[in-house]
Every structure is written in C-alpha cells, then in structure tokens.
Coordinates of C-alpha atoms in Angstrom, one line a residue:
M264 CA 83.6 171.6 131.2
N265 CA 86.4 171.0 133.8
Q266 CA 89.5 169.2 132.8
P267 CA 90.8 166.1 134.7
G268 CA 92.9 167.1 137.7
V269 CA 91.9 170.8 137.6
P270 CA 90.1 172.1 140.7
A271 CA 86.9 173.9 139.9
G272 CA 84.5 176.1 141.7
P273 CA 81.5 178.4 141.3
D274 CA 81.6 182.2 141.7
H275 CA 81.8 182.4 145.5
N276 CA 81.1 186.1 145.4
S277 CA 77.7 185.5 143.9
T278 CA 74.7 186.1 146.2
D279 CA 72.7 183.5 144.3
R280 CA 72.2 180.3 146.3
K281 CA 72.8 177.3 144.2
V282 CA 70.7 174.1 144.5
T283 CA 72.1 170.9 143.1
M284 CA 70.4 167.5 143.0
Y285 CA 72.5 164.3 142.7
R286 CA 70.6 161.2 141.7
N287 CA 70.8 157.7 140.3
G288 CA 73.7 156.7 142.5
S289 CA 74.4 155.5 146.0
I290 CA 74.5 158.0 148.9
Y291 CA 76.5 157.0 151.9
T292 CA 74.3 158.3 154.7
A293 CA 73.0 157.2 158.1
A294 CA 69.7 158.8 157.2
D295 CA 68.8 156.1 154.7
P296 CA 71.2 153.2 153.8
F297 CA 69.3 152.8 150.5
A298 CA 69.3 156.5 149.4
T299 CA 70.1 157.1 145.8
A300 CA 69.7 160.9 145.7
M301 CA 70.7 164.0 147.6
V302 CA 69.9 167.7 147.3
V303 CA 72.5 170.4 148.3
D304 CA 71.1 173.8 149.0
G305 CA 74.0 176.3 149.1
D306 CA 76.5 174.9 151.6
T307 CA 74.1 172.4 153.3
V308 CA 72.7 169.0 152.7
A309 CA 69.0 169.7 152.3
W310 CA 67.6 166.2 151.6
V311 CA 68.5 162.6 151.0
G312 CA 66.2 159.9 149.7
S313 CA 65.0 157.6 147.0
E314 CA 65.0 157.9 143.2
Q315 CA 61.2 158.0 143.2
A316 CA 61.1 160.9 145.7
A317 CA 63.9 162.7 143.7
T318 CA 61.7 162.6 140.6
S319 CA 58.9 164.3 142.5
I320 CA 60.9 167.2 143.9
A321 CA 63.3 167.9 140.9
D322 CA 62.6 171.2 139.1
S323 CA 64.2 173.4 136.5
S324 CA 65.9 175.7 139.1
M325 CA 68.2 172.9 140.2
E326 CA 71.4 171.6 138.6
I327 CA 70.8 167.9 138.1
I328 CA 73.8 165.6 138.2
D329 CA 73.3 162.0 137.1
L330 CA 75.6 159.9 139.2
R331 CA 75.2 156.9 136.8
G332 CA 75.8 154.5 139.7
A333 CA 78.6 156.4 141.4
L334 CA 79.0 156.6 145.1
L335 CA 78.6 159.9 146.9
A336 CA 80.1 159.8 150.4
P337 CA 81.4 162.2 153.1
G338 CA 84.7 163.8 152.1
F339 CA 87.9 162.5 153.6
V340 CA 89.9 164.2 156.3
D341 CA 93.6 163.7 156.5
S342 CA 94.5 163.8 160.2
H343 CA 98.3 164.3 159.6
A344 CA 99.9 166.0 156.6
H345 CA 102.6 168.5 155.7
L346 CA 101.6 170.8 152.8
T347 CA 104.9 172.3 151.8
E348 CA 106.8 169.0 152.2
T349 CA 104.1 167.3 150.1
G350 CA 104.4 169.9 147.3
I351 CA 108.2 169.5 147.3
A352 CA 107.9 165.8 147.0
L353 CA 105.4 166.1 144.1
S354 CA 107.8 168.4 142.2
G355 CA 111.2 167.1 143.3
L356 CA 113.1 163.9 142.6
K357 CA 110.9 160.9 143.3
L358 CA 113.1 158.3 144.9
A359 CA 110.7 155.6 146.1
E360 CA 111.6 153.3 143.3
V361 CA 115.4 153.7 143.6
R362 CA 117.0 150.4 144.5
S363 CA 120.7 151.3 144.9
A364 CA 123.1 154.1 145.6
R365 CA 124.1 154.2 141.9
E366 CA 120.4 154.7 140.9
L367 CA 120.1 157.5 143.5
L368 CA 123.2 159.2 142.2
D369 CA 122.0 158.9 138.6
A370 CA 118.7 160.6 139.7
V371 CA 120.6 163.5 141.3
A372 CA 122.8 163.9 138.2
S373 CA 119.7 164.1 136.0
A374 CA 118.0 166.7 138.1
G375 CA 117.1 169.8 136.0
G376 CA 116.8 173.4 137.0
T377 CA 119.0 175.4 139.3
G378 CA 119.4 175.8 143.1
T379 CA 119.1 173.0 145.7
V380 CA 118.3 169.5 144.4
L381 CA 115.3 168.3 146.4
G382 CA 114.1 164.7 146.5
H383 CA 112.1 162.4 148.7
G384 CA 111.3 158.8 149.3
W385 CA 114.5 156.7 149.3
D386 CA 114.4 153.6 151.5
E387 CA 117.6 151.6 151.8
T388 CA 115.8 148.7 153.4
A389 CA 114.4 147.9 149.9
W390 CA 117.8 148.1 148.2
I391 CA 119.8 145.0 147.2
D392 CA 122.8 146.6 148.8
P393 CA 121.8 149.1 151.6
T394 CA 125.2 151.0 151.4
L395 CA 124.5 154.7 151.1
P396 CA 126.4 157.1 148.8
T397 CA 129.1 159.3 150.3
L398 CA 129.1 163.1 150.7
E399 CA 131.6 163.3 147.9
E400 CA 129.7 161.1 145.5
I401 CA 126.5 163.2 146.0
E402 CA 128.5 166.4 145.6
R403 CA 130.0 165.2 142.3
A404 CA 126.6 164.0 141.0
A405 CA 125.0 167.4 141.7
A406 CA 128.0 169.3 140.2
G407 CA 128.3 171.5 143.3
R408 CA 124.6 172.2 143.9
H409 CA 123.2 171.8 147.4
V410 CA 121.4 168.4 147.8
Y411 CA 118.7 167.4 150.3
L412 CA 117.1 164.0 149.8
S413 CA 114.7 163.1 152.6
R414 CA 114.3 159.4 153.6
I415 CA 110.8 158.1 153.2
D416 CA 110.0 158.7 156.9
V417 CA 111.5 162.3 156.7
H418 CA 113.4 161.7 159.9
S419 CA 116.8 161.5 158.2
A420 CA 118.2 162.7 154.8
L421 CA 121.1 162.4 152.5
V422 CA 123.0 165.7 151.9
S423 CA 125.8 167.0 149.8
S424 CA 129.1 168.4 151.3
S425 CA 128.1 171.9 150.0
L426 CA 124.9 171.8 152.1
V427 CA 126.9 170.5 155.1
A428 CA 129.0 173.7 154.9
A429 CA 126.0 176.0 154.2
A430 CA 124.0 174.6 157.1
G431 CA 126.9 174.4 159.5
L432 CA 126.4 170.7 160.2
N433 CA 129.9 169.8 161.3
S434 CA 129.4 170.8 164.9
L435 CA 125.8 169.4 165.3
D436 CA 124.5 166.2 166.9
G437 CA 123.5 163.8 164.1
F438 CA 126.3 164.6 161.7
S439 CA 129.0 161.9 161.6
G440 CA 130.9 163.0 158.5
E441 CA 128.8 160.8 156.3
A442 CA 126.0 161.8 153.9
R443 CA 123.2 160.7 156.1
V444 CA 122.1 163.2 158.8
V445 CA 119.7 162.7 161.7
R446 CA 118.5 164.6 164.7
A447 CA 119.7 168.2 165.0
A448 CA 121.9 168.0 161.9
H449 CA 118.9 166.8 159.9
T450 CA 116.8 169.7 161.2
A451 CA 119.4 172.3 160.2
A452 CA 119.9 170.7 156.8
R453 CA 116.1 170.7 156.1
L454 CA 115.6 174.3 157.2
T455 CA 118.6 175.5 155.0
A456 CA 117.3 173.5 152.0
R457 CA 113.8 175.0 152.4
N458 CA 115.0 178.6 152.2
F459 CA 112.8 179.6 149.3
S460 CA 110.6 182.5 148.3
E461 CA 107.0 183.1 149.3
S462 CA 105.9 182.4 145.7
Q463 CA 107.7 179.0 145.7
R464 CA 106.2 178.2 149.1
G465 CA 102.7 179.1 147.8
S466 CA 103.3 177.0 144.7
Y467 CA 104.3 173.9 146.8
Q468 CA 101.3 174.3 149.1
E469 CA 98.8 174.8 146.2
S470 CA 100.2 171.7 144.5
A471 CA 99.6 169.7 147.6
L472 CA 96.1 171.0 148.1
R473 CA 95.2 170.3 144.5
E474 CA 96.5 166.8 144.8
A475 CA 94.3 166.3 147.9
A476 CA 91.2 167.7 146.3
S477 CA 91.6 165.4 143.3
H478 CA 91.5 162.4 145.7
G479 CA 88.4 163.3 147.7
Y480 CA 89.9 165.2 150.7
V481 CA 87.9 168.1 152.1
A482 CA 90.3 168.9 154.9
L483 CA 93.9 168.2 156.0
A484 CA 95.5 168.7 159.4
E485 CA 98.7 170.6 158.8
M486 CA 101.3 169.6 161.3
S487 CA 103.8 172.5 161.4
A488 CA 106.6 172.7 163.9
P489 CA 109.7 174.9 164.3
H490 CA 112.0 172.0 163.3
I491 CA 110.1 171.6 160.0
C492 CA 109.4 175.2 159.0
G493 CA 109.0 178.7 160.3
P494 CA 105.7 180.4 161.3
E495 CA 105.6 182.0 157.9
D496 CA 104.9 178.5 156.5
L497 CA 102.2 177.9 159.0
R498 CA 100.6 181.3 158.3
M499 CA 100.5 180.6 154.5
S500 CA 99.0 177.1 155.2
A501 CA 96.2 178.7 157.3
S502 CA 95.6 181.5 154.7
W503 CA 94.2 179.0 152.2
N504 CA 91.1 178.8 154.3
G505 CA 90.0 182.1 152.8
N506 CA 90.0 180.4 149.4
W507 CA 87.0 178.1 148.9
N508 CA 88.6 176.4 146.0
T509 CA 90.9 174.2 148.3
P510 CA 90.4 171.7 151.1
E511 CA 90.2 173.2 154.5
V512 CA 93.5 173.4 156.4
L513 CA 93.3 172.4 160.1
P514 CA 96.5 174.0 161.5
Y515 CA 98.6 172.8 164.4
W516 CA 101.9 174.1 165.7
G517 CA 104.3 171.8 167.5
E518 CA 106.2 174.1 169.9
L519 CA 107.0 173.2 173.5
A520 CA 105.4 175.4 176.2
T521 CA 106.8 175.7 179.7
S522 CA 103.8 177.4 181.4
G523 CA 100.3 178.7 180.6
E524 CA 101.8 182.2 180.1
H525 CA 104.4 180.8 177.7
A526 CA 101.8 178.8 175.8
Q527 CA 99.7 182.0 175.3
E528 CA 102.8 183.9 174.2
I529 CA 103.4 181.2 171.5
L530 CA 99.8 181.3 170.3
D531 CA 99.8 185.1 170.2
G532 CA 103.0 185.3 168.3
L533 CA 102.1 183.0 165.5
G534 CA 100.1 185.5 163.5
T535 CA 97.3 183.0 162.8
K536 CA 94.9 180.9 164.8
V537 CA 95.8 177.2 165.4
L538 CA 93.9 174.3 166.8
G539 CA 96.5 173.5 169.3
L540 CA 100.2 173.2 170.3
A541 CA 100.3 169.7 169.0
G542 CA 101.3 167.5 166.1
D543 CA 104.9 167.0 165.3
L544 CA 106.2 168.1 168.7
N545 CA 108.6 165.2 168.7
M546 CA 109.0 163.0 171.7
D547 CA 111.0 160.6 169.5
G548 CA 111.8 159.9 165.9
S549 CA 111.0 157.0 163.5
I550 CA 111.6 153.3 163.2
G551 CA 113.2 153.5 159.7
S552 CA 115.8 156.0 160.8
R553 CA 116.3 154.2 164.2
T554 CA 115.4 157.4 166.1
A555 CA 112.1 156.1 167.6
A556 CA 112.8 155.5 171.3
L557 CA 112.6 151.8 172.2
A558 CA 112.6 150.0 175.5
E559 CA 114.9 147.4 174.0
D560 CA 117.6 147.5 171.4
Y561 CA 116.9 147.6 167.7
S562 CA 117.1 144.1 166.4
D563 CA 119.5 145.2 163.6
A564 CA 121.6 147.6 165.6
S565 CA 122.8 146.3 168.9
G566 CA 123.1 149.0 171.6
Q567 CA 120.8 151.5 169.8
R568 CA 117.5 152.4 171.3
G569 CA 116.7 155.6 169.5
T570 CA 116.3 159.1 170.9
L571 CA 114.0 160.8 173.4
Y572 CA 113.9 164.4 172.3
L573 CA 111.9 165.6 175.4
S574 CA 112.0 164.6 179.0
V575 CA 108.9 163.5 181.0
D576 CA 109.1 166.9 182.8
D577 CA 109.2 168.8 179.6
A578 CA 106.1 167.0 178.3
A579 CA 104.3 167.3 181.6
K580 CA 104.8 171.1 181.7
H581 CA 103.5 171.3 178.2
L582 CA 100.4 169.3 179.0
V583 CA 99.8 171.4 182.1
A584 CA 100.2 174.7 180.2
T585 CA 97.8 173.8 177.4
S586 CA 95.3 172.1 179.7
L587 CA 95.1 175.3 181.7
L588 CA 94.3 177.2 178.5
G589 CA 91.8 174.5 177.4
V590 CA 93.7 173.9 174.1
Q591 CA 95.0 170.7 172.6
A592 CA 98.5 169.5 173.2
G593 CA 100.0 166.6 171.5
F594 CA 103.3 164.8 170.6
H595 CA 104.8 162.8 167.8
V596 CA 105.5 159.4 169.4
I597 CA 106.3 156.1 167.7
G598 CA 108.5 153.9 170.0
D599 CA 107.3 152.1 173.1
A600 CA 109.8 154.0 175.3
G601 CA 108.6 157.2 173.8
L602 CA 105.0 156.4 174.5
G603 CA 105.9 155.4 178.0
A604 CA 107.5 158.8 178.6
V605 CA 104.4 160.6 177.2
L606 CA 102.1 158.6 179.4
D607 CA 104.2 159.3 182.5
A608 CA 103.9 163.0 181.5
F609 CA 100.1 162.7 181.4
D610 CA 100.1 161.1 184.9
A611 CA 102.3 164.0 186.2
A612 CA 100.2 166.7 184.6
A613 CA 97.0 165.1 185.9
A614 CA 98.4 165.1 189.4
E615 CA 98.9 168.9 189.1
V616 CA 95.8 170.1 187.3
G617 CA 93.4 167.1 187.7
E618 CA 92.3 164.3 185.3
Q619 CA 89.1 166.1 184.3
R620 CA 91.0 169.2 183.0
I621 CA 93.4 166.9 181.0
R622 CA 90.4 165.0 179.5
A623 CA 88.5 168.2 178.7
A624 CA 91.4 169.6 176.6
G625 CA 91.1 166.7 174.1
H626 CA 94.8 166.1 173.7
R627 CA 96.1 164.0 170.8
L628 CA 99.1 161.9 169.9
E629 CA 100.5 161.2 166.4
H630 CA 101.5 157.8 165.1
V631 CA 101.6 155.7 168.4
E632 CA 102.9 152.7 166.5
M633 CA 104.0 150.6 169.5
A634 CA 101.4 150.4 172.2
D635 CA 100.6 147.4 174.4
Q636 CA 97.3 146.9 176.2
S637 CA 98.6 148.6 179.4
A638 CA 99.5 151.8 177.4
I639 CA 96.2 151.7 175.5
D640 CA 94.3 151.6 178.7
R641 CA 96.2 154.6 180.0
L642 CA 95.4 156.5 176.7
A643 CA 91.7 155.7 177.2
K644 CA 91.9 156.9 180.8
F645 CA 92.8 160.4 179.6
S646 CA 90.6 160.4 176.5
V647 CA 93.6 161.0 174.3
S648 CA 92.8 160.9 170.5
V649 CA 95.3 158.9 168.4
S650 CA 96.1 159.9 164.8
V651 CA 97.6 156.9 163.0
Q652 CA 98.7 156.1 159.4
P653 CA 97.4 152.8 158.1
V654 CA 99.6 152.7 155.0
F655 CA 102.7 152.5 157.3
D656 CA 101.6 148.9 158.0
A657 CA 100.9 148.3 154.3
L658 CA 104.4 149.5 153.4
W659 CA 106.5 148.0 156.2
G660 CA 104.4 145.5 158.2
A661 CA 104.8 142.4 155.9
A662 CA 107.0 139.5 156.8
G663 CA 110.6 140.5 156.2
G664 CA 109.7 144.1 155.9
L665 CA 111.1 147.2 157.7
Y666 CA 109.4 146.6 161.0
E667 CA 110.6 143.0 161.2
Q668 CA 114.1 144.0 160.2
R669 CA 114.3 146.8 162.8
L670 CA 112.2 145.1 165.6
G671 CA 112.2 141.4 165.1
G672 CA 109.2 139.7 166.9
R673 CA 108.0 143.1 168.2
S674 CA 106.9 143.9 164.7
Q675 CA 103.7 141.9 165.3
E676 CA 102.5 144.4 167.9
M677 CA 102.7 147.4 165.6
N678 CA 99.8 149.7 164.8
P679 CA 97.1 148.1 167.0
F680 CA 94.0 149.6 165.4
A681 CA 91.5 147.0 166.6
S682 CA 92.9 147.2 170.2
F683 CA 92.5 151.0 170.1
Y684 CA 88.8 150.6 169.0
A685 CA 88.1 147.9 171.5
S686 CA 89.4 150.0 174.4
G687 CA 87.6 153.1 173.5
V688 CA 90.6 155.2 172.4
P689 CA 89.4 157.8 169.8
I690 CA 91.3 157.0 166.6
A691 CA 91.6 159.1 163.4
F692 CA 93.5 158.3 160.2
G693 CA 95.9 160.2 158.0
S694 CA 98.8 159.8 155.6
D695 CA 101.7 161.8 157.1
S696 CA 102.1 163.0 153.5
P697 CA 104.6 163.0 151.9
V698 CA 105.6 159.8 153.9
T699 CA 102.7 158.0 152.3
P700 CA 100.6 159.3 149.4
L701 CA 97.3 161.2 149.6
R702 CA 95.3 158.1 148.6
P703 CA 92.4 157.6 151.2
W704 CA 91.0 154.3 149.8
S705 CA 94.4 152.7 150.0
S706 CA 94.5 153.7 153.6
V707 CA 91.0 152.2 154.2
R708 CA 92.2 149.0 152.5
A709 CA 95.3 148.9 154.7
C710 CA 93.0 148.7 157.7
L711 CA 91.2 145.8 156.2
E712 CA 94.4 144.0 155.3
H713 CA 96.5 144.7 158.4
S714 CA 99.6 142.4 158.5
N715 CA 98.4 141.2 161.9
P716 CA 94.9 139.7 161.4
E717 CA 94.0 140.5 165.0
Q718 CA 94.3 144.2 164.4
R719 CA 92.2 144.4 161.3
I720 CA 89.0 146.5 161.3
S721 CA 86.0 146.7 159.0
A722 CA 85.8 149.0 156.0
R723 CA 83.0 151.0 157.8
A724 CA 85.1 151.6 160.9
A725 CA 88.1 152.6 158.8
F726 CA 86.0 154.9 156.7
L727 CA 84.6 156.6 159.8
G728 CA 88.1 157.0 161.0
H729 CA 89.0 158.8 157.8
T730 CA 86.0 161.1 157.9
R731 CA 83.9 161.9 161.0
A732 CA 86.8 160.9 163.4
G733 CA 89.1 163.4 161.7
W734 CA 86.8 166.3 162.6
R735 CA 86.3 165.0 166.1
A736 CA 90.0 164.8 166.7
T737 CA 90.2 168.5 166.1
K738 CA 87.4 169.2 168.6
H739 CA 85.2 170.6 165.9
R740 CA 82.0 172.0 167.3
N741 CA 79.6 170.9 164.6
P742 CA 78.6 167.2 165.4
L743 CA 77.3 166.8 161.9
M744 CA 80.7 167.2 160.2
G745 CA 81.6 164.1 158.3
Q746 CA 78.0 163.0 157.8
L747 CA 75.6 163.4 154.9
V748 CA 72.3 164.1 156.7
P749 CA 69.8 167.0 156.3
G750 CA 71.3 170.0 158.0
A751 CA 74.9 168.8 157.7
P752 CA 77.6 170.8 155.8
A753 CA 77.8 169.7 152.2
S754 CA 81.3 168.3 152.2
F755 CA 81.6 165.1 150.1
A756 CA 83.2 163.3 147.2
V757 CA 81.8 161.4 144.3
W758 CA 83.5 158.1 143.3
E759 CA 83.4 155.9 140.2
V760 CA 83.1 152.4 141.6
D761 CA 82.9 148.9 140.2
E762 CA 81.0 147.3 143.1
L763 CA 79.6 148.3 146.5
M764 CA 79.5 146.0 149.4
V765 CA 79.7 145.7 153.2
Q766 CA 83.3 144.5 154.1
V767 CA 84.4 143.1 157.4
A768 CA 87.9 142.4 158.6
D769 CA 87.3 138.9 160.0
S770 CA 87.9 136.3 157.2
R771 CA 85.6 133.9 159.1
V772 CA 82.7 136.2 158.4
Q773 CA 81.5 136.5 154.8
S774 CA 81.3 140.0 153.3
W775 CA 78.1 140.7 151.4
S776 CA 77.0 143.2 148.8
T777 CA 73.3 144.0 148.8
D778 CA 71.6 142.2 151.6
P779 CA 68.9 144.7 152.8
R780 CA 68.9 143.2 156.3
A781 CA 72.3 144.8 156.9
R782 CA 70.8 148.3 157.1
T783 CA 74.4 149.4 156.6
P784 CA 75.5 151.9 153.9
L785 CA 77.7 150.3 151.3
L786 CA 81.3 151.2 150.4
P787 CA 83.5 150.3 147.4
A788 CA 84.8 146.8 147.1
L789 CA 88.5 147.2 147.9
D790 CA 89.7 143.7 147.2
T791 CA 90.3 144.5 143.5
G792 CA 93.6 146.2 144.4
S793 CA 92.7 149.4 142.6
D794 CA 91.2 152.6 144.2
P795 CA 87.9 154.1 143.2
R796 CA 88.4 157.2 140.9
C797 CA 87.4 160.6 142.3
L798 CA 84.9 162.4 140.0
Q799 CA 84.1 165.4 142.2
T800 CA 85.1 166.9 145.6
V801 CA 82.9 169.5 147.3
R802 CA 83.6 171.4 150.5
E803 CA 80.6 173.0 152.1
G804 CA 78.9 173.4 148.8
H805 CA 81.9 174.7 146.9
E806 CA 83.4 172.5 144.2
L807 CA 87.1 171.9 144.7
F808 CA 87.6 169.4 141.9
A809 CA 85.6 167.9 139.1
H810 CA 86.6 165.2 136.5
E811 CA 85.6 165.9 133.0
S812 CA 83.2 162.9 132.9
L813 CA 81.1 164.1 135.8
R814 CA 78.7 166.3 133.8
V815 CA 79.0 164.6 130.4

C-alpha cells in the first residue's frame, strides 16, 4: 500500500504489460460523456464505456480499481513552472503570510541550518505598513549568513549586506543601497544565492516534481533562462524524463539569439534537447516589482513605467533566427508597452522571413497580462500561443488589490482570458510556480471567478486550457495528448469529488449537474471553495502518485 504523498510506480523494467480497469466512477472523455469505466493496456487507453460493458469484459488478468464515484480525467499540464525555484520555496522560509518587516525579520532569525537563508513569497502590498527592512536589519537577524528572500513575483528580492558583497551588487543596475534589489542586481543576487551542489539541486527538483505529481500534474513546462540558472540546472530538469516516476518535464531555454547560426550554437551547447528558445526571455518584468513596461506611469509611482529589457530589434532578430530553424521562440511579457514592443518585433520579423514562416514556428508568449483588443488581434494574426496564470487574478485582481494599487482603472483590463478565446488566440494555463502554488483546480476556479465578469470562461474551457492546450502549446506531435479516448496515451489523474456538474462562467445561465441533454463531460463543482483531492496520478501508464485510500 502506498502512503499519502509518496509517488509510486510499477517495475518499469518489467516486460509484462499491465492491464488495469477503472470502474464505478466518472470518466472525463469525449468518447462517451456518460462513461463510468476505462481500461488501460500498458501505456495506452484501450477502452472507455459503461459499467455494464465493464462487467462483461473484466477478467482475472486485470487489476480492477473501484473508483467509488471518483472522477478520472486527463492529467494536468503546467505551462509555466520553475522546478528548482519551486523546490527552494517548498523547503525554505515561507513568507506569504508575513504581514510586516518585523515578522519577516523574525522568520529570518528563526531559520535553521547553515549557509544562505532562502525564502519566498513576501508581498508588501498586503502589509499594514509596507516599509521594508534595511540591509543592516536583515544582516543582524541572520547573524551574518547570506540572505536571499524572493518577492512573490520573483522579480525582486530582499538581501543581506553580506550577500551584496559576495555578489558584487554595489556597481550593478538595480541596487540602490537598500535591501530590495531589482533588474541586474537581482539576477546577480539570485545566481549567487543558488550556488549549491548537484545533490541539493536534485533534491529541490525532485521535491517540486513530487509536489506536482501529488496534485494531478503529468507534465510541467520548465522555463529555464540564464538569468535564473545555468545550463546545468536545465540539463538536470530534462534528465528526469528518463525516470518514469515523475511528471514529464517540457524544457525551454530563454536565451537571446542574434541569427540562425547563433540560435543553433545555443541549442547545440546546452547539452540537452529543448522545445524552444522561449519562456522567461524577459521583455519586461512584473507589476508587483514595478518592472513591467507600461505605456503610462504606475498609478502609485509617478514617473515610473517599468523596464524594457530588450529592444524591438533584439526581439525581431530572435524571432527571425528561430523561425528560420523552425523552433519556438517566446518572451516573458506582462506590461502593455512590453507587449507592444514584442508585437512590433513580430511585424519586423514577418517582413523579413514572411508571415507563414512565423506562424509555422508556433511561437509563444508568457503571461501577457495587459492586452487590448488590437494587441489580441495581432497575436491571432501570427498564431501566437499565450501561456497565462489564472491565479494571478485570484491573488491580485480584486478591488483594492495589487493590480488596482499599481494600475488604477487599467486593472480592469488585466488577464483577458475570454477575449483571447473569442479572438482565436491559443491559450494554455500554468502556475509560474513558485509564484502561485501547484494547485490546478484553484487555477480552473480562478477562470470561472475572474475579477472582471466579462473575462470569465467556463470550467470546461479552463480545464481544456490546463490539459490539451498545454500539450498543443509545446507543438506536441500526438493530437491525442490530453484526451482519454481509445489509442491515447494513458496520462490521467483520479480525483475524490463531492459533486460533478457542468459549470458556466455567465451568472445569467444556470449551471446544471446531470442533465443528459448536455452531452458534456462533467467536472467537479468548484463553488465549495475547496479543491478535489488527488487519489492517483498516472503518466503514460506509469503511476506517479497514489493515495493510500485508492486501493483500500
């Protein structure tokens, strides 16, 4: 019997092909919206159907798992995550609940162990008094240890004076003599703080992958980049794919290329295959750290409009280089001025290599939080996939929240999910973990409950954005990925649920639970405020996680 929270798996060296029948539940499948049973043969979905049919085909050679009313659905894909950073956040100081500089300093002082004090998640916009601690206060609290505490958006951090000296921050852009560092100073501080052994790196990544498996993820897009980590971190991330006891890692590397030849040199020098030179190749920063590039001033900081890290010419050359090779490019972009620069780069690249070559490469953008209809139409023109994070809105989109503090009335235009869908922009969902937790149903709920009612989408659309769309955003060649139909890869999760229903985003339309006329597979009711509990996660027939109650 497997213990809760412990990944499990069969003997993958065995030549025996295992056949498993799941029955007496609800199967989320387009093949039959009323299916209650499914058979997995090896790594493939062999059959889905009714309970009566399951009785007729069950035999003693199969493992029979009684779902007892549980939901079996395609496994989640996180379209934007950072494995090592997630592992650090899971094991380091957890600062999301800190509400003052004093509480933060107390947390630092109580940190156990030796070496650098690592922490994540502070957000001064939620503090009663947003005044940050000083370098000297952090140094005293840590008793001389290096300190690196990432803000919730991981685009700035608080550091100690000893880390300032070790990382050589005094001469770098983004260091002002205070504890908070941004831009180049933040990059140098983070890289210095992450100078740990391969065994530590492996432990952090394994912790992140176990966390993901225990919450129904079968794959995560790892968004590595030189300002986050070195190629050794990327190589280790990709190496987990040889271990069938973890979710699949979909690796990206965000390094700028100046020509097709340069792009090929980067790819050849990584020591592992990647899906593209995309992800966290930063065009700008974040709203919370006021580094996202805006067309108008931040509402709470007159004269500040954030930072463009790349020029239009830089981005255009990168798009040309990758398009010529037929590989994905992409950028981290949040502010409206940042998005405008990226779209101008698409126009320039298309003028050089042609719109068709740009579209064929399947480029992607990360976050895209501020996009008006004109920008959305330009994204659709070039078939650009957009990877977004719904829980950003749940955390910061409410009245009086971070978005309104930083942007004023512009906050109502953030994260336009419904507009993306209506305009045909391919959209996939992720967590940006550790910025938001690896909790996929909370992300689906955030789509249903968007702070702007006009941008809400149905649970079904949100679920597809977290499953099939995640595979499509990587240009995966198997069109059946993310579906549970005969012949599809057996990648799924089993969920303990209280109620299943069809949920729509429009409050004027009633949601319903079991109406057979809907012909729509049912999903968990998410208006209870609690997430379904994961009972099992399976990747292509290999069990990644099993709760102890699954086979009782």
